DNA sequence: TTAGGGTTAG
């Protein structure tokens, strides 16, 4: 009965039964304790779980590995990561599931690299338990988050070698991992090779294509999915609308937005509205975007307003930008990035007085800007760069290379953007146009440290600025390199002097 | 006597 409740929507009933059992003087067996722990996880009740843990020790069940695995998961889901690890350390035996829970604990705690370390250890048989299909799922998620393509490829090999290659859930994870690590081609290979595809496979592929700027292909995949008789769900439409927005397909976007509820019974959620606001905003239809936000049944969140604020920056729409900031202030959600966007909106129309005013305001409010940071993976090692970074051991070579690239690109027609863009600001004193943005440093390092022709993959925490975007474009032609930059919202593929996206012009 | 545990995709 406790088990039934722990799986139901009434987990607290399971906890009540457990208490009643104890009141009647009955000692629960490890199974019952495990079920009630699960109830505590579902109730997010830290206190309840702590009580159960104490009783487990009293009952003498502290050596039951399966019960301890549940307890570990309990601590992990309550964000008590040290306690979860302590339980793990005290387990007399650890099987694959216990190691899996440790991996998920690390991932939840942001210790993503340690999660990969556990996979290493399991694969090398140093811990007596081999990775199973669930291990692979968890590790692939970690790889997606880190952009760890090489490691993800290793997990892929492991999956093939151990006969998991046809598992739909694993293939779905592989599609997501390859897409998020910048390899849509590989994602598509996995997708094509699947004997059967479900709504998750299709949605993952559509989102992957969308994030890489292949809008038309993403929409084509949606229609193909219809022909195959797979019903789309909310996440499918998030992918489709995202495809429209990244490829500037306004009419198609409206069409999908209208038909999703009418024909497919999927009610638009905040993500769908967000995609539409992004799409309309990028297309310059700022008023339509604003009206759409006002028409929403749910209250718009800060992210929604920020999307519109970004569009105001692109089009230099000062009055709407000011209005959006008002909404953000009302939500008490204003962040450094918001002021930077407003500031850039003013600077895009040359209103320097206002620029100075906003800067002063930022200083007064002690608003800290997020430093731009770019990473590049070389033979499994992640190299990190900040703006004007001089901490890399090969800094001299990198700056020499950057100057050399600058000269070559100038010959090919690259002109540095002079408008004051503040995306990558380390401190508000710095004019970003005068400094070396983190992605430029990472690209220069890529040219320097990889053989000619190697694809340069850079991951950036913020959105890349117009100038760096131009720089990458020209570089891809002059140096004959494919450059892939993953910024905060999407991938940019630069090849032969062009980019796959339509965000910058 | 029987069964019932723990991790899990976009």
PDB file of C-alpha atoms in Angstrom, chain A residues 34-300:
ATOM      1  CA  UNK A  34      12.377   2.404   0.659  1.00  0.00           C
ATOM      2  CA  UNK A  35       8.823   3.160  -0.456  1.00  0.00           C
ATOM      3  CA  UNK A  36       8.276   5.777   2.218  1.00  0.00           C
ATOM      4  CA  UNK A  37      11.587   7.424   1.277  1.00  0.00           C
ATOM      5  CA  UNK A  38      10.253   7.649  -2.240  1.00  0.00           C
ATOM      6  CA  UNK A  39       7.136   9.309  -0.858  1.00  0.00           C
ATOM      7  CA  UNK A  40       9.378  11.891   0.818  1.00  0.00           C
ATOM      8  CA  UNK A  41      11.120  12.567  -2.493  1.00  0.00           C
ATOM      9  CA  UNK A  42       7.759  13.155  -4.161  1.00  0.00           C
ATOM     10  CA  UNK A  43       6.628  15.410  -1.315  1.00  0.00           C
ATOM     11  CA  UNK A  44      10.025  17.203  -1.350  1.00  0.00           C
ATOM     12  CA  UNK A  45       9.944  16.685   2.406  1.00  0.00           C
ATOM     13  CA  UNK A  46      13.465  16.953   3.787  1.00  0.00           C
ATOM     14  CA  UNK A  47      12.232  16.606   7.353  1.00  0.00           C
ATOM     15  CA  UNK A  48      10.231  13.455   6.615  1.00  0.00           C
ATOM     16  CA  UNK A  49      13.202  11.849   4.881  1.00  0.00           C
ATOM     17  CA  UNK A  50      15.517  12.700   7.764  1.00  0.00           C
ATOM     18  CA  UNK A  51      13.080  11.035  10.182  1.00  0.00           C
ATOM     19  CA  UNK A  52      12.957   7.938   7.986  1.00  0.00           C
ATOM     20  CA  UNK A  53      16.755   7.842   7.762  1.00  0.00           C
ATOM     21  CA  UNK A  54      17.049   7.939  11.548  1.00  0.00           C
ATOM     22  CA  UNK A  55      14.541   5.103  11.860  1.00  0.00           C
ATOM     23  CA  UNK A  56      16.389   3.050   9.237  1.00  0.00           C
ATOM     24  CA  UNK A  57      19.493   3.191  11.452  1.00  0.00           C
ATOM     25  CA  UNK A  58      17.397   2.279  14.513  1.00  0.00           C
ATOM     26  CA  UNK A  59      15.897  -0.650  12.638  1.00  0.00           C
ATOM     27  CA  UNK A  60      19.376  -1.902  11.779  1.00  0.00           C
ATOM     28  CA  UNK A  61      18.901  -1.639   8.021  1.00  0.00           C
ATOM     29  CA  UNK A  62      21.976   0.517   7.429  1.00  0.00           C
ATOM     30  CA  UNK A  63      23.638  -2.141   5.301  1.00  0.00           C
ATOM     31  CA  UNK A  64      20.860  -2.618   2.774  1.00  0.00           C
ATOM     32  CA  UNK A  65      22.405  -1.350  -0.457  1.00  0.00           C
ATOM     33  CA  UNK A  66      19.162  -0.910  -2.314  1.00  0.00           C
ATOM     34  CA  UNK A  67      17.610   1.032   0.520  1.00  0.00           C
ATOM     35  CA  UNK A  68      20.717   3.210   0.759  1.00  0.00           C
ATOM     36  CA  UNK A  69      20.499   3.925  -2.968  1.00  0.00           C
ATOM     37  CA  UNK A  70      16.995   5.308  -2.458  1.00  0.00           C
ATOM     38  CA  UNK A  71      18.255   7.386   0.457  1.00  0.00           C
ATOM     39  CA  UNK A  72      21.072   8.751  -1.675  1.00  0.00           C
ATOM     40  CA  UNK A  73      18.600   9.749  -4.316  1.00  0.00           C
ATOM     41  CA  UNK A  74      16.502  11.393  -1.618  1.00  0.00           C
ATOM     42  CA  UNK A  75      19.393  13.571  -0.412  1.00  0.00           C
ATOM     43  CA  UNK A  76      20.375  14.369  -3.961  1.00  0.00           C
ATOM     44  CA  UNK A  77      16.848  15.466  -4.870  1.00  0.00           C
ATOM     45  CA  UNK A  78      16.785  17.702  -1.762  1.00  0.00           C
ATOM     46  CA  UNK A  79      20.028  19.354  -2.906  1.00  0.00           C
ATOM     47  CA  UNK A  80      21.869  17.829   0.057  1.00  0.00           C
ATOM     48  CA  UNK A  81      24.739  16.630  -2.094  1.00  0.00           C
ATOM     49  CA  UNK A  82      27.267  16.103   0.680  1.00  0.00           C
ATOM     50  CA  UNK A  83      24.812  13.894   2.545  1.00  0.00           C
ATOM     51  CA  UNK A  84      24.108  11.937  -0.625  1.00  0.00           C
ATOM     52  CA  UNK A  85      27.833  11.334  -1.114  1.00  0.00           C
ATOM     53  CA  UNK A  86      28.186  10.352   2.546  1.00  0.00           C
ATOM     54  CA  UNK A  87      25.520   7.672   2.124  1.00  0.00           C
ATOM     55  CA  UNK A  88      27.329   6.481  -0.994  1.00  0.00           C
ATOM     56  CA  UNK A  89      30.646   6.276   0.868  1.00  0.00           C
ATOM     57  CA  UNK A  90      29.061   4.229   3.631  1.00  0.00           C
ATOM     58  CA  UNK A  91      27.470   1.659   1.336  1.00  0.00           C
ATOM     59  CA  UNK A  92      28.899  -1.828   1.875  1.00  0.00           C
ATOM     60  CA  UNK A  93      28.410  -2.719  -1.789  1.00  0.00           C
ATOM     61  CA  UNK A  94      27.828  -0.515  -4.774  1.00  0.00           C
ATOM     62  CA  UNK A  95      26.226  -1.813  -7.925  1.00  0.00           C
ATOM     63  CA  UNK A  96      25.632  -0.051 -11.234  1.00  0.00           C
ATOM     64  CA  UNK A  97      22.454   1.651 -10.008  1.00  0.00           C
ATOM     65  CA  UNK A  98      24.284   3.148  -7.024  1.00  0.00           C
ATOM     66  CA  UNK A  99      26.947   4.557  -9.350  1.00  0.00           C
ATOM     67  CA  UNK A 100      24.207   5.872 -11.628  1.00  0.00           C
ATOM     68  CA  UNK A 101      22.597   7.729  -8.737  1.00  0.00           C
ATOM     69  CA  UNK A 102      26.024   9.200  -7.931  1.00  0.00           C
ATOM     70  CA  UNK A 103      26.323  10.426 -11.539  1.00  0.00           C
ATOM     71  CA  UNK A 104      22.883  12.034 -11.420  1.00  0.00           C
ATOM     72  CA  UNK A 105      23.817  13.579  -8.067  1.00  0.00           C
ATOM     73  CA  UNK A 106      26.958  15.126  -9.600  1.00  0.00           C
ATOM     74  CA  UNK A 107      25.028  16.419 -12.609  1.00  0.00           C
ATOM     75  CA  UNK A 108      22.350  18.018 -10.445  1.00  0.00           C
ATOM     76  CA  UNK A 109      25.084  19.618  -8.369  1.00  0.00           C
ATOM     77  CA  UNK A 110      26.876  21.110 -11.365  1.00  0.00           C
ATOM     78  CA  UNK A 111      29.811  18.721 -10.957  1.00  0.00           C
ATOM     79  CA  UNK A 112      29.467  17.668 -14.565  1.00  0.00           C
ATOM     80  CA  UNK A 113      33.114  16.807 -15.102  1.00  0.00           C
ATOM     81  CA  UNK A 114      33.048  14.483 -12.095  1.00  0.00           C
ATOM     82  CA  UNK A 115      30.065  12.747 -13.659  1.00  0.00           C
ATOM     83  CA  UNK A 116      32.245  11.979 -16.684  1.00  0.00           C
ATOM     84  CA  UNK A 117      34.969  10.795 -14.319  1.00  0.00           C
ATOM     85  CA  UNK A 118      32.597   8.204 -12.872  1.00  0.00           C
ATOM     86  CA  UNK A 119      31.926   6.864 -16.362  1.00  0.00           C
ATOM     87  CA  UNK A 120      35.685   6.581 -16.912  1.00  0.00           C
ATOM     88  CA  UNK A 121      36.051   4.642 -13.712  1.00  0.00           C
ATOM     89  CA  UNK A 122      33.145   2.325 -14.451  1.00  0.00           C
ATOM     90  CA  UNK A 123      34.390   1.638 -17.972  1.00  0.00           C
ATOM     91  CA  UNK A 124      37.883   0.818 -16.754  1.00  0.00           C
ATOM     92  CA  UNK A 125      36.366  -1.707 -14.350  1.00  0.00           C
ATOM     93  CA  UNK A 126      38.051  -0.013 -11.398  1.00  0.00           C
ATOM     94  CA  UNK A 127      34.816   0.012  -9.428  1.00  0.00           C
ATOM     95  CA  UNK A 128      33.455  -3.439 -10.190  1.00  0.00           C
ATOM     96  CA  UNK A 129      30.307  -2.185 -11.920  1.00  0.00           C
ATOM     97  CA  UNK A 130      29.927  -1.705 -15.639  1.00  0.00           C
ATOM     98  CA  UNK A 131      28.002   1.174 -17.212  1.00  0.00           C
ATOM     99  CA  UNK A 132      24.509   0.163 -18.331  1.00  0.00           C
ATOM    100  CA  UNK A 133      21.978   1.901 -20.565  1.00  0.00           C
ATOM    101  CA  UNK A 134      20.923   4.304 -17.788  1.00  0.00           C
ATOM    102  CA  UNK A 135      24.568   5.243 -17.136  1.00  0.00           C
ATOM    103  CA  UNK A 136      24.887   6.128 -20.802  1.00  0.00           C
ATOM    104  CA  UNK A 137      21.737   8.275 -20.704  1.00  0.00           C
ATOM    105  CA  UNK A 138      22.994  10.207 -17.711  1.00  0.00           C
ATOM    106  CA  UNK A 139      26.495  10.681 -19.113  1.00  0.00           C
ATOM    107  CA  UNK A 140      25.170  11.817 -22.497  1.00  0.00           C
ATOM    108  CA  UNK A 141      23.210  14.549 -20.708  1.00  0.00           C
ATOM    109  CA  UNK A 142      26.399  15.605 -18.953  1.00  0.00           C
ATOM    110  CA  UNK A 143      28.212  15.723 -22.315  1.00  0.00           C
ATOM    111  CA  UNK A 144      25.428  17.867 -23.785  1.00  0.00           C
ATOM    112  CA  UNK A 145      25.767  20.364 -20.960  1.00  0.00           C
ATOM    113  CA  UNK A 146      29.540  20.561 -21.281  1.00  0.00           C
ATOM    114  CA  UNK A 147      29.638  20.482 -25.068  1.00  0.00           C
ATOM    115  CA  UNK A 148      32.002  17.530 -24.641  1.00  0.00           C
ATOM    116  CA  UNK A 149      31.844  16.100 -28.147  1.00  0.00           C
ATOM    117  CA  UNK A 150      34.790  13.716 -27.886  1.00  0.00           C
ATOM    118  CA  UNK A 151      33.527  12.202 -24.675  1.00  0.00           C
ATOM    119  CA  UNK A 152      30.029  11.899 -26.113  1.00  0.00           C
ATOM    120  CA  UNK A 153      31.513  10.041 -29.077  1.00  0.00           C
ATOM    121  CA  UNK A 154      33.157   7.612 -26.670  1.00  0.00           C
ATOM    122  CA  UNK A 155      29.821   6.944 -24.995  1.00  0.00           C
ATOM    123  CA  UNK A 156      28.326   6.393 -28.441  1.00  0.00           C
ATOM    124  CA  UNK A 157      30.967   3.746 -29.186  1.00  0.00           C
ATOM    125  CA  UNK A 158      30.293   2.107 -25.841  1.00  0.00           C
ATOM    126  CA  UNK A 159      26.563   2.006 -26.646  1.00  0.00           C
ATOM    127  CA  UNK A 160      27.237   0.302 -29.983  1.00  0.00           C
ATOM    128  CA  UNK A 161      29.726  -2.164 -28.544  1.00  0.00           C
ATOM    129  CA  UNK A 162      27.356  -3.233 -25.792  1.00  0.00           C
ATOM    130  CA  UNK A 163      24.319  -3.793 -27.945  1.00  0.00           C
ATOM    131  CA  UNK A 164      22.291  -0.766 -26.804  1.00  0.00           C
ATOM    132  CA  UNK A 165      22.454   0.775 -30.264  1.00  0.00           C
ATOM    133  CA  UNK A 166      18.795   0.271 -31.064  1.00  0.00           C
ATOM    134  CA  UNK A 167      17.348   1.572 -27.806  1.00  0.00           C
ATOM    135  CA  UNK A 168      15.063   4.490 -28.669  1.00  0.00           C
ATOM    136  CA  UNK A 169      15.802   6.449 -25.486  1.00  0.00           C
ATOM    137  CA  UNK A 170      19.564   6.200 -26.021  1.00  0.00           C
ATOM    138  CA  UNK A 171      19.310   7.231 -29.657  1.00  0.00           C
ATOM    139  CA  UNK A 172      17.168  10.202 -28.614  1.00  0.00           C
ATOM    140  CA  UNK A 173      19.833  11.229 -26.130  1.00  0.00           C
ATOM    141  CA  UNK A 174      22.524  10.844 -28.782  1.00  0.00           C
ATOM    142  CA  UNK A 175      20.587  13.111 -31.157  1.00  0.00           C
ATOM    143  CA  UNK A 176      20.367  15.775 -28.454  1.00  0.00           C
ATOM    144  CA  UNK A 177      24.013  15.365 -27.460  1.00  0.00           C
ATOM    145  CA  UNK A 178      25.393  15.633 -31.002  1.00  0.00           C
ATOM    146  CA  UNK A 179      23.155  18.617 -31.776  1.00  0.00           C
ATOM    147  CA  UNK A 180      24.093  20.445 -28.616  1.00  0.00           C
ATOM    148  CA  UNK A 181      27.774  19.711 -29.201  1.00  0.00           C
ATOM    149  CA  UNK A 182      27.593  21.300 -32.645  1.00  0.00           C
ATOM    150  CA  UNK A 183      27.355  18.207 -34.869  1.00  0.00           C
ATOM    151  CA  UNK A 184      23.899  18.163 -36.473  1.00  0.00           C
ATOM    152  CA  UNK A 185      25.273  15.887 -39.191  1.00  0.00           C
ATOM    153  CA  UNK A 186      26.043  13.183 -36.666  1.00  0.00           C
ATOM    154  CA  UNK A 187      22.719  13.766 -34.930  1.00  0.00           C
ATOM    155  CA  UNK A 188      21.033  13.220 -38.271  1.00  0.00           C
ATOM    156  CA  UNK A 189      23.017  10.025 -38.891  1.00  0.00           C
ATOM    157  CA  UNK A 190      21.778   8.605 -35.592  1.00  0.00           C
ATOM    158  CA  UNK A 191      18.243   9.761 -36.376  1.00  0.00           C
ATOM    159  CA  UNK A 192      18.268   8.191 -39.853  1.00  0.00           C
ATOM    160  CA  UNK A 193      19.584   4.911 -38.538  1.00  0.00           C
ATOM    161  CA  UNK A 194      16.810   4.442 -35.987  1.00  0.00           C
ATOM    162  CA  UNK A 195      14.533   1.503 -36.732  1.00  0.00           C
ATOM    163  CA  UNK A 196      11.615   3.296 -35.114  1.00  0.00           C
ATOM    164  CA  UNK A 197      11.224   6.918 -34.112  1.00  0.00           C
ATOM    165  CA  UNK A 198       8.889   8.367 -31.495  1.00  0.00           C
ATOM    166  CA  UNK A 199       7.742  11.925 -30.839  1.00  0.00           C
ATOM    167  CA  UNK A 200      10.885  12.559 -28.778  1.00  0.00           C
ATOM    168  CA  UNK A 201      13.174  11.501 -31.634  1.00  0.00           C
ATOM    169  CA  UNK A 202      11.408  13.796 -34.076  1.00  0.00           C
ATOM    170  CA  UNK A 203      11.303  16.716 -31.653  1.00  0.00           C
ATOM    171  CA  UNK A 204      14.982  16.333 -30.791  1.00  0.00           C
ATOM    172  CA  UNK A 205      15.912  16.308 -34.472  1.00  0.00           C
ATOM    173  CA  UNK A 206      13.687  19.297 -35.257  1.00  0.00           C
ATOM    174  CA  UNK A 207      15.181  21.300 -32.367  1.00  0.00           C
ATOM    175  CA  UNK A 208      18.681  20.276 -33.423  1.00  0.00           C
ATOM    176  CA  UNK A 209      18.125  21.433 -36.996  1.00  0.00           C
ATOM    177  CA  UNK A 210      16.509  24.639 -35.707  1.00  0.00           C
ATOM    178  CA  UNK A 211      19.368  25.552 -33.392  1.00  0.00           C
ATOM    179  CA  UNK A 212      21.809  25.134 -36.270  1.00  0.00           C
ATOM    180  CA  UNK A 213      19.877  27.478 -38.519  1.00  0.00           C
ATOM    181  CA  UNK A 214      18.430  24.775 -40.790  1.00  0.00           C
ATOM    182  CA  UNK A 215      14.917  26.184 -40.537  1.00  0.00           C
ATOM    183  CA  UNK A 216      13.538  24.788 -43.771  1.00  0.00           C
ATOM    184  CA  UNK A 217      14.841  21.295 -43.023  1.00  0.00           C
ATOM    185  CA  UNK A 218      13.318  21.453 -39.539  1.00  0.00           C
ATOM    186  CA  UNK A 219       9.919  22.333 -41.000  1.00  0.00           C
ATOM    187  CA  UNK A 220      10.301  19.626 -43.634  1.00  0.00           C
ATOM    188  CA  UNK A 221      11.022  17.150 -40.821  1.00  0.00           C
ATOM    189  CA  UNK A 222       7.798  18.258 -39.129  1.00  0.00           C
ATOM    190  CA  UNK A 223       5.749  17.413 -42.236  1.00  0.00           C
ATOM    191  CA  UNK A 224       7.587  14.122 -42.651  1.00  0.00           C
ATOM    192  CA  UNK A 225       6.675  13.340 -39.051  1.00  0.00           C
ATOM    193  CA  UNK A 226       3.010  13.929 -39.941  1.00  0.00           C
ATOM    194  CA  UNK A 227       3.290  11.569 -42.902  1.00  0.00           C
ATOM    195  CA  UNK A 228       4.717   8.934 -40.570  1.00  0.00           C
ATOM    196  CA  UNK A 229       1.698   9.332 -38.287  1.00  0.00           C
ATOM    197  CA  UNK A 230       3.549  10.585 -35.209  1.00  0.00           C
ATOM    198  CA  UNK A 231       1.498  13.143 -33.254  1.00  0.00           C
ATOM    199  CA  UNK A 232       3.438  16.287 -32.285  1.00  0.00           C
ATOM    200  CA  UNK A 233       3.435  17.567 -28.712  1.00  0.00           C
ATOM    201  CA  UNK A 234       4.301  20.876 -27.068  1.00  0.00           C
ATOM    202  CA  UNK A 235       8.046  20.393 -27.386  1.00  0.00           C
ATOM    203  CA  UNK A 236       7.749  19.569 -31.078  1.00  0.00           C
ATOM    204  CA  UNK A 237       6.140  22.959 -31.600  1.00  0.00           C
ATOM    205  CA  UNK A 238       8.800  24.675 -29.523  1.00  0.00           C
ATOM    206  CA  UNK A 239      11.326  23.253 -31.984  1.00  0.00           C
ATOM    207  CA  UNK A 240       9.305  24.206 -35.046  1.00  0.00           C
ATOM    208  CA  UNK A 241       8.675  27.784 -33.862  1.00  0.00           C
ATOM    209  CA  UNK A 242      12.312  28.078 -32.895  1.00  0.00           C
ATOM    210  CA  UNK A 243      13.212  26.997 -36.447  1.00  0.00           C
ATOM    211  CA  UNK A 244      10.965  29.707 -37.854  1.00  0.00           C
ATOM    212  CA  UNK A 245      12.493  32.303 -35.568  1.00  0.00           C
ATOM    213  CA  UNK A 246      16.123  31.426 -36.292  1.00  0.00           C
ATOM    214  CA  UNK A 247      15.474  31.369 -40.023  1.00  0.00           C
ATOM    215  CA  UNK A 248      13.272  34.457 -40.134  1.00  0.00           C
ATOM    216  CA  UNK A 249      10.184  32.603 -41.420  1.00  0.00           C
ATOM    217  CA  UNK A 250       7.453  34.941 -40.185  1.00  0.00           C
ATOM    218  CA  UNK A 251       4.492  33.616 -42.201  1.00  0.00           C
ATOM    219  CA  UNK A 252       5.302  30.011 -41.394  1.00  0.00           C
ATOM    220  CA  UNK A 253       5.682  30.946 -37.732  1.00  0.00           C
ATOM    221  CA  UNK A 254       2.200  32.482 -37.577  1.00  0.00           C
ATOM    222  CA  UNK A 255       0.780  29.492 -39.450  1.00  0.00           C
ATOM    223  CA  UNK A 256       2.224  26.982 -36.959  1.00  0.00           C
ATOM    224  CA  UNK A 257       1.280  29.162 -34.011  1.00  0.00           C
ATOM    225  CA  UNK A 258      -2.339  29.263 -35.218  1.00  0.00           C
ATOM    226  CA  UNK A 259      -2.666  25.622 -36.134  1.00  0.00           C
ATOM    227  CA  UNK A 260      -0.973  24.092 -33.109  1.00  0.00           C
ATOM    228  CA  UNK A 261      -4.015  24.502 -30.899  1.00  0.00           C
ATOM    229  CA  UNK A 262      -6.666  24.279 -33.621  1.00  0.00           C
ATOM    230  CA  UNK A 263      -5.419  21.179 -35.413  1.00  0.00           C
ATOM    231  CA  UNK A 264      -3.105  19.525 -32.927  1.00  0.00           C
ATOM    232  CA  UNK A 265      -4.727  20.441 -29.597  1.00  0.00           C
ATOM    233  CA  UNK A 266      -1.497  21.778 -28.169  1.00  0.00           C
ATOM    234  CA  UNK A 267      -2.100  24.954 -26.140  1.00  0.00           C
ATOM    235  CA  UNK A 268       0.660  27.549 -26.595  1.00  0.00           C
ATOM    236  CA  UNK A 269       2.825  27.845 -23.491  1.00  0.00           C
ATOM    237  CA  UNK A 270       5.336  30.473 -22.456  1.00  0.00           C
ATOM    238  CA  UNK A 271       8.065  28.944 -24.663  1.00  0.00           C
ATOM    239  CA  UNK A 272       5.860  29.115 -27.734  1.00  0.00           C
ATOM    240  CA  UNK A 273       5.030  32.749 -27.052  1.00  0.00           C
ATOM    241  CA  UNK A 274       8.716  33.386 -26.459  1.00  0.00           C
ATOM    242  CA  UNK A 275       9.600  31.950 -29.888  1.00  0.00           C
ATOM    243  CA  UNK A 276       6.963  34.098 -31.555  1.00  0.00           C
ATOM    244  CA  UNK A 277       8.141  37.256 -29.808  1.00  0.00           C
ATOM    245  CA  UNK A 278      11.680  36.411 -30.869  1.00  0.00           C
ATOM    246  CA  UNK A 279      10.589  35.761 -34.460  1.00  0.00           C
ATOM    247  CA  UNK A 280       8.557  38.960 -34.756  1.00  0.00           C
ATOM    248  CA  UNK A 281      11.199  40.987 -32.947  1.00  0.00           C
ATOM    249  CA  UNK A 282      14.026  39.829 -35.200  1.00  0.00           C
ATOM    250  CA  UNK A 283      11.889  40.527 -38.251  1.00  0.00           C
ATOM    251  CA  UNK A 284      11.450  44.094 -37.051  1.00  0.00           C
ATOM    252  CA  UNK A 285       7.747  43.651 -36.268  1.00  0.00           C
ATOM    253  CA  UNK A 286       8.233  45.120 -32.813  1.00  0.00           C
ATOM    254  CA  UNK A 287       4.714  46.415 -32.379  1.00  0.00           C
ATOM    255  CA  UNK A 288       3.209  43.006 -33.260  1.00  0.00           C
ATOM    256  CA  UNK A 289       5.584  41.356 -30.788  1.00  0.00           C
ATOM    257  CA  UNK A 290       4.570  43.797 -28.068  1.00  0.00           C
ATOM    258  CA  UNK A 291       0.863  43.257 -28.744  1.00  0.00           C
ATOM    259  CA  UNK A 292       1.352  39.491 -28.640  1.00  0.00           C
ATOM    260  CA  UNK A 293       2.924  39.743 -25.193  1.00  0.00           C
ATOM    261  CA  UNK A 294       0.044  41.893 -23.974  1.00  0.00           C
ATOM    262  CA  UNK A 295      -2.472  39.384 -25.385  1.00  0.00           C
ATOM    263  CA  UNK A 296      -1.064  36.463 -23.402  1.00  0.00           C
ATOM    264  CA  UNK A 297      -3.317  34.877 -20.804  1.00  0.00           C
ATOM    265  CA  UNK A 298      -0.384  34.133 -18.520  1.00  0.00           C
ATOM    266  CA  UNK A 299       1.721  36.922 -17.104  1.00  0.00           C
ATOM    267  CA  UNK A 300       4.840  37.437 -19.238  1.00  0.00           C
TER     268      UNK A 300
END
